[in-house]
Tab-separated table of C-alpha atoms in Angstrom:
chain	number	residue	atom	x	y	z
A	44	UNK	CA	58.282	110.963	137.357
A	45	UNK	CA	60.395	111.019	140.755
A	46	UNK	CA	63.953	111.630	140.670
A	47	UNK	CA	65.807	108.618	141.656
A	48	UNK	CA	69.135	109.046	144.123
A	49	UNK	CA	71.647	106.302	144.495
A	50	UNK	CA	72.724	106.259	147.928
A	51	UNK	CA	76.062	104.231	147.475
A	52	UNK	CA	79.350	105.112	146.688
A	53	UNK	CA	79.942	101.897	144.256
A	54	UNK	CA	81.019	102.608	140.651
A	55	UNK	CA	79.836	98.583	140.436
A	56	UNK	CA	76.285	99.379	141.196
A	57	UNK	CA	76.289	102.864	139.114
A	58	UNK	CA	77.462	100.728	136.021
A	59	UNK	CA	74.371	97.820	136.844
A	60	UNK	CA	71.770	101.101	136.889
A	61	UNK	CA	73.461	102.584	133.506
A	62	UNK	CA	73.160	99.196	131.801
A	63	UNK	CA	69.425	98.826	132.208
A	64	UNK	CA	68.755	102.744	130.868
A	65	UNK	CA	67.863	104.285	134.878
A	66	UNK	CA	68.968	107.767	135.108
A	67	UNK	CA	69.938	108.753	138.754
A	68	UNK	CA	71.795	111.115	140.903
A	69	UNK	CA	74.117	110.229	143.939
A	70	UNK	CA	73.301	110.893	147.482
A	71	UNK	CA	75.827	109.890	150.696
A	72	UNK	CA	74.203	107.810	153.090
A	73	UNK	CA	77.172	106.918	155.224
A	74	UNK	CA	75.445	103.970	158.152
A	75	UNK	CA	76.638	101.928	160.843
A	76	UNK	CA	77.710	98.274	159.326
A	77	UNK	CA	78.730	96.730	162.192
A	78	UNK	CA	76.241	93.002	162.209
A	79	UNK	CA	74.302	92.854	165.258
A	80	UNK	CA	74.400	89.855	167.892
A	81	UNK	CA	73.599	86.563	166.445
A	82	UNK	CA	71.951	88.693	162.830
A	83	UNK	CA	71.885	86.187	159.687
A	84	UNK	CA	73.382	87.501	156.116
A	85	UNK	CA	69.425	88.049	155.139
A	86	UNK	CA	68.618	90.150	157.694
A	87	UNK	CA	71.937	91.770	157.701
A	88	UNK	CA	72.106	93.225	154.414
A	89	UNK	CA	68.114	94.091	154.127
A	90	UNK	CA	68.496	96.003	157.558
A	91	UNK	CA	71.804	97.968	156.013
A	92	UNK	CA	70.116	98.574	152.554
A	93	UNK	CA	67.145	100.236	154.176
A	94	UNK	CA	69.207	102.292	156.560
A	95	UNK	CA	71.141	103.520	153.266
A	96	UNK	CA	67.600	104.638	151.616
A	97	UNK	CA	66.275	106.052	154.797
A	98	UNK	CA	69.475	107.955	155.039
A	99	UNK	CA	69.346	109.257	151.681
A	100	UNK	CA	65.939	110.383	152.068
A	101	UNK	CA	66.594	112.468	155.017
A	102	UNK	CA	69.508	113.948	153.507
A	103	UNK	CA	66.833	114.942	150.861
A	104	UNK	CA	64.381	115.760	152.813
A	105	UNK	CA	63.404	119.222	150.816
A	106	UNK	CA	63.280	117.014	147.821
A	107	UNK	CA	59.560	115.771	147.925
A	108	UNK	CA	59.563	113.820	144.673
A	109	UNK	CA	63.054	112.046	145.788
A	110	UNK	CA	63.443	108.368	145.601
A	111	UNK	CA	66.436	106.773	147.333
A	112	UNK	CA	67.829	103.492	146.213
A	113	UNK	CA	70.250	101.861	148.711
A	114	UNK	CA	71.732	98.477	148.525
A	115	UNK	CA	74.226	96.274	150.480
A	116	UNK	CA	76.339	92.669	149.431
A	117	UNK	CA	78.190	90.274	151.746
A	118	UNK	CA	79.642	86.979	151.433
A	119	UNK	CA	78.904	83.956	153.538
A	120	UNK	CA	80.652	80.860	154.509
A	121	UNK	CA	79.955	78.172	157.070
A	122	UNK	CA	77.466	81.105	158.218
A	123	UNK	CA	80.200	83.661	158.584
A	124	UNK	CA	80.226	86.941	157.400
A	125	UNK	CA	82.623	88.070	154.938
A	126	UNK	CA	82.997	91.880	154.389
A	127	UNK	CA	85.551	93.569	152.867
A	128	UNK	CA	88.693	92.798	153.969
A	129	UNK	CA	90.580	95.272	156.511
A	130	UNK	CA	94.070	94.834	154.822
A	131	UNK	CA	96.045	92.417	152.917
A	132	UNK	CA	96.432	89.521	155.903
A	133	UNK	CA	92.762	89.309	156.299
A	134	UNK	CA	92.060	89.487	152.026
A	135	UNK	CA	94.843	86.063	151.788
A	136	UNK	CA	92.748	85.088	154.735
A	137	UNK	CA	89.343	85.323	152.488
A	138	UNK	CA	90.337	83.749	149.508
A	139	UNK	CA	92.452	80.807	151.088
A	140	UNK	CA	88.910	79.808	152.658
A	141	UNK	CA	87.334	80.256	149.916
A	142	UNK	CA	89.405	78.597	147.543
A	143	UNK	CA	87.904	74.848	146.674
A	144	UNK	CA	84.047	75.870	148.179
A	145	UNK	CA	81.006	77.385	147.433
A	146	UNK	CA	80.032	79.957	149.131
A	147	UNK	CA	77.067	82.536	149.149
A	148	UNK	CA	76.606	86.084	148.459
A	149	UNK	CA	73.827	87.771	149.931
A	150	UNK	CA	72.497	90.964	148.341
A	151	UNK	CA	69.725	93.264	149.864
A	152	UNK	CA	68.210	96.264	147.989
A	153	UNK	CA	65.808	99.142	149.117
A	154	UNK	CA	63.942	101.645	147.800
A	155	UNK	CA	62.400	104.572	149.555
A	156	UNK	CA	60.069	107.444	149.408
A	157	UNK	CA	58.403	109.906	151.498
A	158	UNK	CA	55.822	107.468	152.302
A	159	UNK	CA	57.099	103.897	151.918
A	160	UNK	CA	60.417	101.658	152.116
A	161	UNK	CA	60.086	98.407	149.874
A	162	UNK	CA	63.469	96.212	149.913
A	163	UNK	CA	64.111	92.591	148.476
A	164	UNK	CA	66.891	90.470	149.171
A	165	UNK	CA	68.270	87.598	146.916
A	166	UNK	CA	70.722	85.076	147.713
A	167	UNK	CA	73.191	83.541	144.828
A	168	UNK	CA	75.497	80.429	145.118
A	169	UNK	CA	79.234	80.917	144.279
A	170	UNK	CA	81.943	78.035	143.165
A	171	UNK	CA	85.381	78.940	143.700
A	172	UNK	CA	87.953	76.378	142.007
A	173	UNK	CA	90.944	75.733	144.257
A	174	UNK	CA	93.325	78.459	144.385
A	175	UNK	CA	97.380	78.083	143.146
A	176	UNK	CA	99.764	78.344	145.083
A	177	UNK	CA	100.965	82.466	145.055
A	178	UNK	CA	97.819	83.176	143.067
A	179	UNK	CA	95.729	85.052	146.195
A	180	UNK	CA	99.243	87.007	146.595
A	181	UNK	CA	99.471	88.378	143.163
A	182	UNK	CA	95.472	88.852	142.994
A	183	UNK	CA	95.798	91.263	146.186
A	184	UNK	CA	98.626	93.064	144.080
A	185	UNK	CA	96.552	94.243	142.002
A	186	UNK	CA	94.277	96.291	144.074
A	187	UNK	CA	90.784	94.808	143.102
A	188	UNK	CA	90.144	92.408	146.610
A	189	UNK	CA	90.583	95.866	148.817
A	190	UNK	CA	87.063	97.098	148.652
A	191	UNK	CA	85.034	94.070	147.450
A	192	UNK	CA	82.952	91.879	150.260
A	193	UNK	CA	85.064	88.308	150.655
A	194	UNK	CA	87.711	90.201	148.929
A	195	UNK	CA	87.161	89.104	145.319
A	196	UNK	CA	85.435	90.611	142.403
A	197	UNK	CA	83.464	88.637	140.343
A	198	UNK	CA	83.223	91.002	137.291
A	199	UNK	CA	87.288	91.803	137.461
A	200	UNK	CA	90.397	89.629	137.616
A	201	UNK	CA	88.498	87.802	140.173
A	202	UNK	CA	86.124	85.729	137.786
A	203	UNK	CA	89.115	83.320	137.173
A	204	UNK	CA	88.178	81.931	140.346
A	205	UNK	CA	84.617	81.490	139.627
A	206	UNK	CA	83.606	77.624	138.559
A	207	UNK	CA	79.982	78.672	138.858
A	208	UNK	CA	77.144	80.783	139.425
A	209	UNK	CA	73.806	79.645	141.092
A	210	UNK	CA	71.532	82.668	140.738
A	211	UNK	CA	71.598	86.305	139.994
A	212	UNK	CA	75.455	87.259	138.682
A	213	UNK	CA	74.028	90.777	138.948
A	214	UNK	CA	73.387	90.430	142.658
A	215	UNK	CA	76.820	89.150	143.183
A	216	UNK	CA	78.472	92.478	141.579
A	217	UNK	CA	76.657	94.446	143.779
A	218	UNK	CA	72.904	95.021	142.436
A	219	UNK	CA	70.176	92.103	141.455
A	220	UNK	CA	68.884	93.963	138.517
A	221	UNK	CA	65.491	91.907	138.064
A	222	UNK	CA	64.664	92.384	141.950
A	223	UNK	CA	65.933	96.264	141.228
A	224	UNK	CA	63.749	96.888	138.606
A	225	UNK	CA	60.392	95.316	139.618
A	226	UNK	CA	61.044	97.446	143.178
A	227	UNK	CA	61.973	100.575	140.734
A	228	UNK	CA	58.465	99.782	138.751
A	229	UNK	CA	56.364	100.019	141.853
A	230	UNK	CA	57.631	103.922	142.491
A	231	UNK	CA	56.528	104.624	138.977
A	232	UNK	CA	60.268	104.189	137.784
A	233	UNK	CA	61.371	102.436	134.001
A	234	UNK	CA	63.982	100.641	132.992
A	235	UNK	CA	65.203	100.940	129.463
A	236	UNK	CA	64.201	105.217	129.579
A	237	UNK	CA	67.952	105.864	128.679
A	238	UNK	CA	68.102	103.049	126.172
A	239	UNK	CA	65.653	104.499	123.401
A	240	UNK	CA	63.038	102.032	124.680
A	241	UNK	CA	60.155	102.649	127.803
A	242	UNK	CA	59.395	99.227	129.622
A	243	UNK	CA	55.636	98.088	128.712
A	244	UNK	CA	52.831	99.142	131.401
A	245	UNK	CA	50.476	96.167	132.582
């Protein structure tokens, strides 16, 4: 069975692998993130989660059974691209426009081999309720907004912002477990290995 590396540093997506019973090592895969000229959220986060892969794989290049899984989130609104904020001014910033609207967040993962690179992207719709007065202030105090893409964190203190979810909540944390484990399938990877249970073979 090939060894599977997680090329991200994100104890979000770690937890999403863990919960469906994947056992895998971490690899850095540090990439350029800047967008490029006129690039939509789709293409933008499919383009960064193969680059993470690809990365990982030539970091393991002596490793010829080595499977790289690399992944990348952003938030859109009115076609803008949200990443994580760069301090506090730009996190109020975030959430202020947010606050009231639905937004998406747009989730690209890739896996790669020594032969092949297959990557899905999914796309979920996010409702945020209109935000109190003071309440993006005290959210930023404690810490969570700093590293999460449009500055919230739907699986923290975050969700009491959330009205709804259209789509994959998984993809929103960081990893859309039913797109991750159909790609993980066709590299001869299960689910539910670590869980006492082996997924059924067609």
């Amino acid at each position: 069975m090939p060894q599977l590396y997680l090329a991200s540093a994100s104890p979000r997506r770690a937890e999403l692998l863990e919960q469906i019973g994947v056992a895998f090592e971490k690899v850095a895969a540090t990439v350029d993130e800047t967008p490029h000229p006129g690039e939509g959220a789709e293409a933008y986060v499919e383009r960064l989660a193969r680059a993470k892969a690809a990365m990982g794989r030539q970091v393991l290049a002596g490793a010829a059974d080595a499977c790289v899984l690399g992944a990348d989130t952003c938030v859109v609104l009115d076609d803008r691209l949200l990443g994580k904020p760069g301090d506090r001014a730009e996190a109020l910033a975030m959430l202020a426009a947010l606050g009231g609207r639905r937004h998406r967040v747009v989730t690209g993962v890739a896996v790669a081999d020594g032969a092949r690179c297959l990557s899905r992207v999914v796309a979920t719709e996010v409702e945020f309720r209109p935000l109190l007065p003071g309440e993006a202030e005290r959210y930023w105090d404690t810490g969570e907004p700093a590293d999460k893409a449009g500055g919230y964190g739907i699986q923290g203190a975050g969700a009491v912002f959330v009205r709804g979810v259209e789509g994959s909540y998984s993809a929103v944390v960081g990893l859309p477990l039913c797109e991750t484990a159909e790609l993980l399938s066709a590299f001869a990877i299960p689910c539910w290995r670590y869980l006492g249970l082996t997924t059924a073979q067609p």
